[in-house]
Every structure is written in C-alpha cells, then in structure tokens.
Coordinates of C-alpha atoms in Angstrom, one line a residue:
M21 CA 44.5 -20.1 16.0
R22 CA 41.2 -18.2 15.6
S23 CA 39.2 -17.4 18.8
A24 CA 36.5 -19.7 17.5
D25 CA 38.9 -22.6 17.8
R26 CA 39.8 -22.2 21.5
G27 CA 37.9 -23.8 24.3
V28 CA 36.0 -26.2 22.0
S29 CA 35.7 -29.5 23.9
S30 CA 33.4 -31.7 21.8
P31 CA 32.9 -32.8 18.2
Q32 CA 29.5 -31.1 18.1
L33 CA 30.9 -27.7 19.4
M34 CA 33.8 -28.0 17.1
R35 CA 31.6 -28.7 14.1
R36 CA 29.6 -25.6 15.0
A37 CA 32.7 -23.5 15.3
N38 CA 34.0 -24.7 12.0
R39 CA 30.7 -23.9 10.2
Q40 CA 30.5 -20.5 11.8
A41 CA 34.1 -19.7 10.7
L42 CA 33.4 -20.8 7.1
L43 CA 30.1 -19.0 6.9
Q44 CA 31.6 -15.8 8.2
H45 CA 34.4 -16.1 5.6
A46 CA 31.9 -16.7 2.8
L47 CA 29.8 -13.7 3.9
G48 CA 32.9 -11.5 3.6
A49 CA 34.3 -12.9 0.3
E50 CA 32.8 -12.8 -3.2
A51 CA 34.3 -16.2 -3.9
F52 CA 37.1 -18.3 -2.3
T53 CA 39.1 -21.5 -2.7
A54 CA 39.9 -24.0 0.0
A55 CA 43.4 -22.3 0.3
D56 CA 41.7 -18.9 0.9
A57 CA 39.5 -20.3 3.6
M58 CA 42.4 -22.1 5.3
A59 CA 44.4 -18.9 5.5
A60 CA 41.4 -16.9 6.8
T61 CA 40.2 -19.5 9.4
G62 CA 43.2 -21.6 10.4
L63 CA 41.3 -24.8 9.5
T64 CA 43.0 -27.7 7.7
R65 CA 42.2 -28.4 4.1
A66 CA 40.3 -31.6 5.0
T67 CA 38.1 -29.6 7.5
V68 CA 37.5 -26.8 5.0
L69 CA 36.5 -29.1 2.2
G70 CA 34.3 -31.2 4.6
V71 CA 32.5 -28.1 6.0
C72 CA 32.1 -26.6 2.5
A73 CA 30.5 -29.8 1.3
E74 CA 28.0 -29.7 4.3
L75 CA 27.2 -26.0 3.6
E76 CA 26.7 -26.7 -0.1
Q77 CA 24.4 -29.6 0.7
A78 CA 22.4 -27.4 3.1
G79 CA 22.0 -24.8 0.3
W80 CA 24.2 -22.0 1.6
L81 CA 27.2 -22.4 -0.7
E82 CA 27.5 -23.0 -4.4
D83 CA 30.3 -23.4 -7.0
A84 CA 31.7 -20.1 -8.2
P85 CA 33.0 -19.6 -11.8
A86 CA 36.7 -19.6 -12.4
E87 CA 38.6 -16.3 -12.2
R88 CA 38.9 -14.5 -15.5
G89 CA 42.1 -12.9 -16.9
G90 CA 45.7 -13.5 -16.0
A91 CA 47.8 -16.4 -17.0
A92 CA 46.1 -19.8 -17.3
P93 CA 47.0 -22.0 -14.3
R94 CA 48.9 -25.2 -14.9
G95 CA 46.9 -28.3 -14.1
R96 CA 43.4 -28.5 -12.7
P97 CA 42.2 -25.1 -11.4
A98 CA 41.3 -24.9 -7.7
R99 CA 37.6 -25.2 -7.0
R100 CA 36.0 -22.0 -6.0
F101 CA 33.0 -21.6 -3.6
A102 CA 30.6 -18.7 -3.1
L103 CA 27.8 -17.8 -0.8
R104 CA 24.4 -18.6 -2.3
A105 CA 23.1 -15.0 -1.7
Q106 CA 19.6 -16.0 -3.0
A107 CA 19.2 -18.8 -0.4
G108 CA 17.7 -16.6 2.2
I109 CA 15.8 -13.3 2.5
L110 CA 16.2 -10.4 4.9
L111 CA 13.4 -7.9 5.4
A112 CA 14.0 -4.3 6.4
V113 CA 11.0 -2.1 7.5
D114 CA 10.3 1.5 8.3
A115 CA 7.1 1.4 10.4
G116 CA 6.4 5.2 10.5
Q117 CA 3.4 6.9 11.9
H118 CA 1.8 7.5 8.6
T119 CA 3.7 5.3 6.1
L120 CA 5.0 1.8 6.2
A121 CA 7.9 0.9 3.9
A122 CA 9.5 -2.6 3.4
R123 CA 12.4 -3.9 1.4
A124 CA 13.4 -7.6 0.8
A125 CA 17.1 -8.3 0.2
D126 CA 19.3 -11.3 -0.4
L127 CA 22.2 -12.3 1.9
R128 CA 24.5 -9.7 0.2
G129 CA 22.0 -6.9 0.9
R130 CA 20.9 -6.6 -2.7
E131 CA 17.4 -5.4 -3.1
L132 CA 14.9 -8.0 -4.4
A133 CA 11.6 -6.1 -3.9
A134 CA 10.3 -3.1 -2.1
E135 CA 6.8 -1.8 -1.3
R136 CA 5.3 1.3 0.5
L137 CA 2.0 1.7 2.2
V138 CA 0.3 4.9 3.2
L139 CA -1.9 4.3 6.2
E140 CA -5.4 5.7 6.0
D141 CA -5.7 6.3 9.7
A142 CA -2.9 7.0 12.1
P143 CA -3.1 5.1 15.5
L144 CA -5.0 7.1 18.0
V145 CA -3.3 8.2 21.2
G146 CA -4.6 9.9 24.3
D147 CA -7.3 9.0 26.8
D148 CA -9.3 6.7 24.5
L149 CA -7.3 3.5 25.2
E150 CA -9.8 1.2 23.4
A151 CA -9.8 3.2 20.2
G152 CA -6.0 3.4 20.4
A153 CA -5.7 -0.3 20.8
A154 CA -8.0 -0.9 17.8
A155 CA -6.0 1.5 15.6
A156 CA -2.7 -0.2 16.7
E157 CA -4.2 -3.6 15.7
R158 CA -5.1 -2.2 12.3
R159 CA -1.6 -0.9 11.9
L160 CA -0.2 -4.4 12.8
E161 CA -2.4 -6.1 10.3
A162 CA -1.4 -3.6 7.6
L163 CA 2.3 -4.3 8.4
R164 CA 1.8 -8.1 8.2
A165 CA 0.1 -7.8 4.9
L166 CA 2.9 -5.5 3.5
L167 CA 5.6 -8.0 4.6
D168 CA 3.7 -10.8 3.0
R169 CA 3.5 -8.9 -0.3
V170 CA 7.1 -7.9 -0.4
S171 CA 8.2 -11.4 0.6
A172 CA 6.1 -12.9 -2.2
R173 CA 7.5 -10.6 -4.8
A174 CA 11.0 -11.5 -3.6
G175 CA 10.2 -15.2 -3.8
A176 CA 10.2 -16.0 -0.1
R177 CA 8.4 -18.8 1.5
G178 CA 5.5 -17.8 3.7
P179 CA 1.8 -16.8 3.7
V180 CA 0.7 -14.3 1.1
D181 CA -2.3 -11.9 1.5
A182 CA -2.9 -10.4 -1.9
A183 CA -5.9 -8.4 -0.8
G184 CA -4.0 -5.8 1.2
A185 CA -5.0 -4.1 4.3
G186 CA -5.4 -0.7 6.0
G187 CA -4.3 1.7 3.2
S188 CA -3.1 2.3 -0.3
H189 CA 0.2 0.9 -1.4
D190 CA 2.6 1.3 -4.3
T191 CA 5.3 -1.0 -5.6
A192 CA 8.7 0.6 -5.4
D193 CA 11.2 0.4 -8.2
A194 CA 12.3 -3.3 -7.9
P195 CA 12.1 -6.3 -10.2
A196 CA 8.7 -8.0 -10.1
A197 CA 8.8 -11.6 -8.9
A198 CA 12.5 -11.2 -8.2
G199 CA 14.4 -14.5 -8.2
V200 CA 12.4 -15.6 -11.3
A201 CA 12.6 -12.5 -13.4
D202 CA 16.2 -11.6 -12.7
G203 CA 17.6 -15.1 -12.6
R204 CA 18.7 -15.0 -9.0
G205 CA 16.5 -18.0 -8.1
T206 CA 15.1 -16.8 -4.7
T207 CA 11.8 -18.7 -5.1
G208 CA 11.1 -20.6 -1.9
A209 CA 13.9 -19.0 0.0
P210 CA 13.2 -18.6 3.8
R211 CA 12.6 -15.3 5.5
L212 CA 15.6 -15.3 7.8
L213 CA 15.2 -12.0 9.8
T214 CA 13.0 -9.0 9.8
V215 CA 14.3 -5.7 11.2
V216 CA 11.6 -3.0 12.0
G217 CA 12.2 0.6 12.8
V218 CA 9.6 2.4 14.9
P219 CA 9.3 6.1 16.1
A220 CA 9.5 5.1 19.7
P221 CA 12.2 4.1 22.3
V222 CA 13.0 0.4 22.0
D223 CA 14.8 -1.6 24.7
A224 CA 17.2 -4.5 24.2
E225 CA 14.3 -6.9 24.0
G226 CA 12.6 -5.0 21.2
R227 CA 9.8 -3.5 23.4
S228 CA 8.8 0.1 23.9
P229 CA 7.8 1.6 27.2
S230 CA 4.3 2.8 28.0
G231 CA 4.4 6.6 27.7
D232 CA 4.0 9.7 25.6
A233 CA 0.2 9.6 25.9
G234 CA 0.0 6.1 24.4
Y235 CA 2.0 7.0 21.3
W236 CA 5.0 4.7 21.9
P237 CA 2.9 1.5 22.4
A238 CA 0.8 2.4 19.5
M239 CA 3.9 2.7 17.3
N240 CA 5.3 -0.6 18.6
P241 CA 2.4 -2.8 19.6
G242 CA 4.6 -5.8 20.6
L243 CA 6.0 -6.2 17.1
V244 CA 8.9 -8.5 18.2
D245 CA 6.3 -11.1 19.2
A246 CA 3.5 -10.3 16.7
L247 CA 5.4 -10.7 13.5
D248 CA 6.5 -14.1 11.9
G249 CA 10.0 -15.5 12.3
P250 CA 13.0 -13.9 14.0
V251 CA 12.3 -10.2 14.5
L252 CA 14.5 -7.2 15.7
V253 CA 12.7 -4.0 16.6
E254 CA 14.8 -0.8 16.8
N255 CA 14.2 3.0 17.1
D256 CA 13.9 4.5 13.7
A257 CA 16.4 7.3 14.4
N258 CA 18.9 4.7 15.6
L259 CA 18.6 2.9 12.3
A260 CA 19.0 6.2 10.4
A261 CA 22.3 6.7 12.4
L262 CA 23.5 3.3 11.4
A263 CA 22.7 4.0 7.7
E264 CA 24.4 7.4 7.8
R265 CA 27.5 6.0 9.5
A266 CA 27.8 3.2 7.0
H267 CA 27.3 5.7 4.1
L268 CA 29.9 8.2 5.5
A269 CA 32.4 5.4 6.2
C270 CA 32.1 4.2 2.6
S271 CA 33.1 7.6 1.4
G272 CA 36.1 7.7 3.7
A273 CA 34.6 10.3 6.1
D274 CA 35.0 10.1 9.9
A275 CA 31.7 8.7 11.2
D276 CA 32.5 7.7 14.7
H277 CA 30.8 10.7 16.4
L278 CA 27.6 11.7 14.7
A279 CA 23.9 12.4 15.4
A280 CA 21.3 11.6 12.8
L281 CA 18.2 13.8 13.2
L282 CA 14.9 12.6 11.9
M283 CA 12.8 15.7 11.9
G284 CA 9.5 15.3 10.2
E285 CA 6.6 15.7 12.6
R286 CA 8.9 15.2 15.6
F287 CA 12.6 15.5 16.3
G288 CA 14.4 12.3 17.1
A289 CA 18.1 11.5 17.2
G290 CA 20.2 8.5 16.6
L291 CA 23.5 9.0 18.4
V292 CA 26.9 7.4 17.6
V293 CA 29.7 8.1 20.0
D294 CA 33.2 6.4 19.7
G295 CA 31.8 4.3 16.9
R296 CA 29.0 2.9 19.0
L297 CA 25.3 3.4 19.0
L298 CA 24.0 5.0 22.3
R299 CA 20.9 3.3 23.7
G300 CA 20.4 4.2 27.3
A301 CA 17.7 2.9 29.7
D302 CA 14.7 1.5 27.8
G303 CA 16.4 2.6 24.6
G304 CA 15.6 6.2 25.3
A305 CA 18.9 7.8 24.2
G306 CA 18.1 10.4 21.5
E307 CA 14.5 11.1 22.7
M308 CA 14.1 14.9 22.4
R309 CA 11.5 15.6 25.1
F310 CA 14.1 17.6 27.0
L311 CA 13.6 20.3 24.4
E312 CA 10.3 21.3 26.0
T313 CA 12.2 22.4 29.1
V314 CA 15.4 23.7 27.5
L315 CA 13.6 25.8 24.9
G316 CA 10.7 26.8 27.0
D317 CA 8.2 25.4 24.4
P318 CA 5.6 22.8 25.5
R319 CA 5.9 21.4 21.9
G320 CA 9.7 21.7 21.8
A321 CA 10.1 18.2 20.2
D322 CA 8.1 19.2 17.1
G323 CA 10.0 18.5 14.0
V324 CA 10.4 20.6 10.8
A325 CA 7.1 19.7 9.3
A326 CA 5.2 20.5 12.5
L327 CA 7.1 23.7 13.1
A328 CA 6.7 25.0 9.6
R329 CA 3.0 24.5 9.8
R330 CA 2.5 25.8 13.3
W331 CA 4.7 28.9 13.0
A332 CA 3.2 29.8 9.7
L333 CA -0.3 29.6 11.0
E334 CA 0.6 31.5 14.2
A335 CA 2.1 34.3 12.1
L336 CA -1.0 34.5 9.9
E337 CA -3.3 34.6 13.0
A338 CA -1.1 37.4 14.4
G339 CA -1.9 39.5 11.3
E340 CA 1.2 39.0 9.2
T341 CA 0.5 38.7 5.5
S342 CA 1.5 36.1 2.9
A343 CA 0.0 36.1 -0.6
A344 CA 0.9 32.5 -1.0
L345 CA -0.1 31.1 2.4
S346 CA -3.1 33.3 3.2
A347 CA -4.9 31.8 0.2
L348 CA -4.7 28.3 1.7
P349 CA -7.3 26.9 4.1
A350 CA -5.6 26.6 7.5
A351 CA -6.5 22.9 7.8
E352 CA -4.7 22.2 4.5
L353 CA -1.5 24.3 4.9
D354 CA 1.6 22.1 5.3
A355 CA 5.4 22.3 5.4
K356 CA 5.6 21.8 1.6
D357 CA 3.6 25.0 1.1
V358 CA 5.8 26.9 3.5
F359 CA 9.0 25.7 1.8
A360 CA 7.6 26.5 -1.7
A361 CA 6.6 30.0 -0.6
A362 CA 10.0 30.7 0.8
R363 CA 11.6 29.6 -2.4
D364 CA 9.4 32.2 -4.2
G365 CA 10.6 34.9 -1.9
D366 CA 7.6 35.1 0.5
A367 CA 8.8 37.0 3.6
L368 CA 6.6 35.2 6.1
A369 CA 7.7 31.8 4.9
G370 CA 11.3 32.9 4.8
A371 CA 11.1 34.1 8.4
V372 CA 9.6 30.7 9.5
L373 CA 12.5 28.8 7.9
E374 CA 14.9 31.1 9.6
R375 CA 13.3 30.3 13.0
I376 CA 13.5 26.6 12.2
G377 CA 17.2 27.0 11.3
D378 CA 17.8 28.7 14.6
R379 CA 16.2 25.9 16.5
L380 CA 18.1 23.3 14.5
A381 CA 21.4 25.1 15.4
R382 CA 20.5 25.1 19.1
I383 CA 19.7 21.4 19.0
A384 CA 23.0 20.7 17.2
M385 CA 24.9 22.7 19.7
I386 CA 23.3 20.9 22.7
L387 CA 24.2 17.5 21.2
S388 CA 27.7 18.7 20.4
S389 CA 28.3 20.1 23.9
L390 CA 26.7 17.2 25.7
I391 CA 28.1 14.1 23.9
A392 CA 30.8 15.6 21.6
V393 CA 29.4 14.6 18.3
D394 CA 31.1 16.5 15.5
T395 CA 28.6 15.8 12.7
V396 CA 24.8 16.3 12.7
V397 CA 23.0 14.8 9.7
V398 CA 19.5 15.8 8.9
A399 CA 17.9 12.6 7.6
G400 CA 14.7 11.4 6.1
A401 CA 12.4 12.7 3.4
I402 CA 12.7 16.3 4.7
A403 CA 16.5 16.2 3.9
E404 CA 15.7 16.8 0.2
A405 CA 14.4 20.3 0.9
I406 CA 16.3 21.2 4.0
D407 CA 19.2 23.3 2.5
P408 CA 17.6 26.7 3.2
V409 CA 17.1 25.7 6.8
L410 CA 20.7 24.4 7.1
E411 CA 22.0 27.7 5.7
H412 CA 20.3 29.6 8.5
A413 CA 21.4 27.1 11.1
R414 CA 25.1 27.4 10.0
E415 CA 24.9 31.1 10.2
A416 CA 23.3 30.9 13.7
L417 CA 25.8 28.4 15.2
P418 CA 28.6 31.0 15.9
R419 CA 26.1 33.2 17.6
I420 CA 24.8 30.4 19.8
G421 CA 28.0 28.5 20.8
T422 CA 31.7 28.5 20.8
P423 CA 34.1 26.2 18.8
P424 CA 34.4 23.4 18.1
L425 CA 31.1 23.7 16.2
P426 CA 29.4 20.7 14.8
Q427 CA 29.2 20.1 11.0
L428 CA 25.7 20.3 9.7
R429 CA 24.9 18.3 6.6
A430 CA 21.8 17.0 4.7
S431 CA 21.5 13.3 4.2
S432 CA 21.7 12.0 0.6
L433 CA 19.9 8.7 1.5
G434 CA 16.4 10.1 1.1
R435 CA 13.2 8.8 2.5
D436 CA 14.5 5.2 2.7
V437 CA 17.2 6.0 5.3
V438 CA 15.5 4.0 8.0
V439 CA 15.0 1.0 5.7
R440 CA 18.6 1.2 4.8
G441 CA 19.6 1.3 8.4
A442 CA 17.3 -1.7 9.1
L443 CA 19.0 -3.7 6.3
E444 CA 22.5 -2.6 7.7
L445 CA 21.5 -4.0 11.1
A446 CA 20.2 -7.3 9.6
L447 CA 23.4 -7.8 7.7
T448 CA 25.5 -7.0 10.8
H449 CA 23.6 -9.7 12.7
L450 CA 24.0 -12.2 9.9
R451 CA 27.8 -11.6 9.6
E452 CA 28.4 -11.7 13.4
D453 CA 26.5 -14.9 14.0
P454 CA 25.4 -16.6 10.8
L455 CA 24.4 -19.9 12.5
A456 CA 21.8 -18.0 14.6
L457 CA 19.9 -17.5 11.3
L458 CA 21.1 -20.2 8.9
A459 CA 20.0 -23.8 9.6
T460 CA 22.8 -26.3 8.9
D461 CA 22.2 -28.9 11.6
P462 CA 20.1 -31.3 9.5
V463 CA 23.2 -32.1 7.4
Q464 CA 24.9 -35.3 8.6
D465 CA 28.7 -35.0 8.8
P466 CA 30.2 -38.4 7.7
H467 CA 33.7 -37.4 9.0
P468 CA 33.3 -35.6 12.4
P469 CA 36.3 -33.3 13.0
T470 CA 38.9 -34.1 15.5
E471 CA 41.7 -32.1 17.1
G472 CA 44.0 -33.8 14.7
N473 CA 42.6 -32.3 11.5
R474 CA 42.9 -28.7 12.7
T475 CA 45.8 -26.3 12.3
S476 CA 46.9 -24.3 15.3

C-alpha cells in the first residue's frame, strides 16, 4: 500500500489521495494504461479508471496513441492515458539587477515562449529611500508586463499589456503564439505557478530582509504578494545550483556536494550539501559578504565583472600601460574589454585575470573547507568567457590549500541558468504536490471510492 493510502478516513480525503497518486504517476510517465497505474499506485482497476475519467473531464489527462512496433496484441488494445502537458503553464523568471528574463513552459517543462528585458534604470539603493522605492516600483511594473507578454505568447489566460514597460525587450528563440503555431494547443491554459529568482537572500516565505543599503528590498519588492497567481521567490544563486545539479545528474556526474557561483557584478553562491540546498536563517546561506573581512577588501564580494573593471582602472591610474585599455574612456571600460585585451596578449589585462583567478581559488577553497563541497561551478553569462580565469585558479589552488581540492568547472548552461533553475523548482513543486496547483474539485465523482475498491 502506498503511503498516500494510509490514514485516509473519509471518501473526500480518499478521493484526493487517489487523484494525487494518479497525477503523480501521469507526471512521471509519458503514457500509461490502467494496469500500469494499478502497479504504480496500488489502486484497483475500478478506482484507476474512475479517477482517470475525472482527470480527463477536468482537462488534465487525454488519450494517448497506441504503442508502435512489436507484435500486434490480440483483442482490443488497452486504452492509454497521458498528461495533457499543454493544459497549464509554468513561468520561470530571472529578475536580475539589470536584466529580466522569463520563460513559459508546459507541464513537461518544454519551452513555449521566452522573452528578455534590459532595464533602462537599475533600482536605486542608498540613503534616498523615496527614489529607491520609486525605482523598485518601476522594476515591478516592468516584470509584470514581461510576464504578461510571455504568457500571451504561450497562450495562457490572463491580462496582456502589449505596450511594454521600463526598458527595451527582445523575443528569445521560441515559437510565436505557441500552442497555436506548434499544435500543442495551449491557448487559454491557466498560469499555474511563477518562480522568480532574485539577487537577494530569500526566506521560506519568499521575502527578503532589509539590508545591504536597500539593495535586497529593491531586488525583491514583495514579489510573492505583488505578482498574480501562485508565486515562489528564490535566491538566484540557489536556482543556479538547482539547475547545475540537475544538469550534472543527467550526465551521470556526482552532484550532491556542489557550489554554484554567480559572479557578474557580485559573488553569490548556491550551496548543495548531501543533495540538499542550504538556506540558513532568512535564506542567507551563500551570501558572500564575509569576503570583505576574510580578504581584507571592503568590496570583497565584487564579482568578476566588477573586479575586472576595478582592477584594470586601478592599474592604469597607478601608471601601468595598456595599449588596448588606455585608449578607452574610464567610464566606458568594462569586463569584456579586459577579457578581450587579455586574449590579445595585453600584459595588464592578463595580470588582472590572474588576480581574479587567485581570488576565485581562495573562495573555492573556503567553501570546500567549510562545507565540504567537491565541485565549484562558475555559472551565468560570465561562464562563456571564464576559462582563462579558471586556468589561473586551478594553478593557484595547490598553493593556497591542501587536498582534497575542489574541482573547478565552467557551467555550460549559459545566461539562462537561473531561468532553468526556476523551471526546475516549478516542476519539482508540481511533481511533489500536483493538487496544490491543478484544480480538480469541480468534477463530480458519480462513484465515490470506498475501502472495498482499493488494493492493499
């Protein structure tokens, strides 16, 4: 008997347990027969067929085509059911400081539409609380508009704001008007769950603490309450860790002890130990502010982009020369210029990347020693260019620490790693508790289940 079957004391609770068991099975199977479901759930044939009929009427199951190949069965083939993957839409969002990215997916996690928005003004932080609140509100409106656009392109029900807000956006590589154009029929499907990643600590309720000179509340201005429908808010590095763990696990690699480093403007870490995501008080596990003390640098949590820019400018101001970088206005020099100059053999730029590699090695060694992660993955858009830094970091590790040394690797998931992690979290919630998201109660069961029609 499945655990869902024990302790059920009323027809209503039993009906819910039966639906939950069938939906969980449908989410894990491409298609199934009543016999398949009976073996997986422990339910009787009559109960399986009755619940499948309910779920089909509610729109969550559909007929699946007969299996191809093999010997033709004698007699009438068994009816096959499948999840209607297009019956609901999941939204995954990376709400970064400067860029918002959103993806709509069906119940199997297949992409239906994706959009990206570059914000014209980053939320203000510091002493001007009124200006910061106004900027955070503009950010929220831009996020709402982006979600409406990607939902509309995926065929979801809900309000649509075609005018846009707060920045310039581009449509990612995804089918236009998905669900109509690709035949998956998602038009009118409900938005079931939105998962948003933010560059701030997030507690179990989806809220960020007040701190970091107003940066955290600016990044997460009450999103769990401000956005439509069920919403989960999570730290972006935590979502990157979930994406990296799922990706590594699919390739057969051990992914139970890893740190995913997001290291653009700031360092942030998502930490997985013993196969579980570490959260800590107020969701603060993985915040790297301790580096200011450990490294003796008041800006110790600066990420690769900030370090490349800062250290290159400091070297130029100290009188060092660089034909490539000296020609650029100081206000326009950025990490891409430093990496490009290093590729061309510029000595100053090369020395900057070596310093960044040394810092990365120290951070990796701290994490490895403190929580025993064996893999540190550099994730995000910066991962595409990080190989020279990783080479320096790998060379520095034996000088900094003693074995066992962590493995350093660049992510292959690109700039969408946070979005992929958000989708992974949405799918996990759906699989663990589908009835929390899928409405089935309006269906009237003509034959309520009893203890007599269950198998034990």
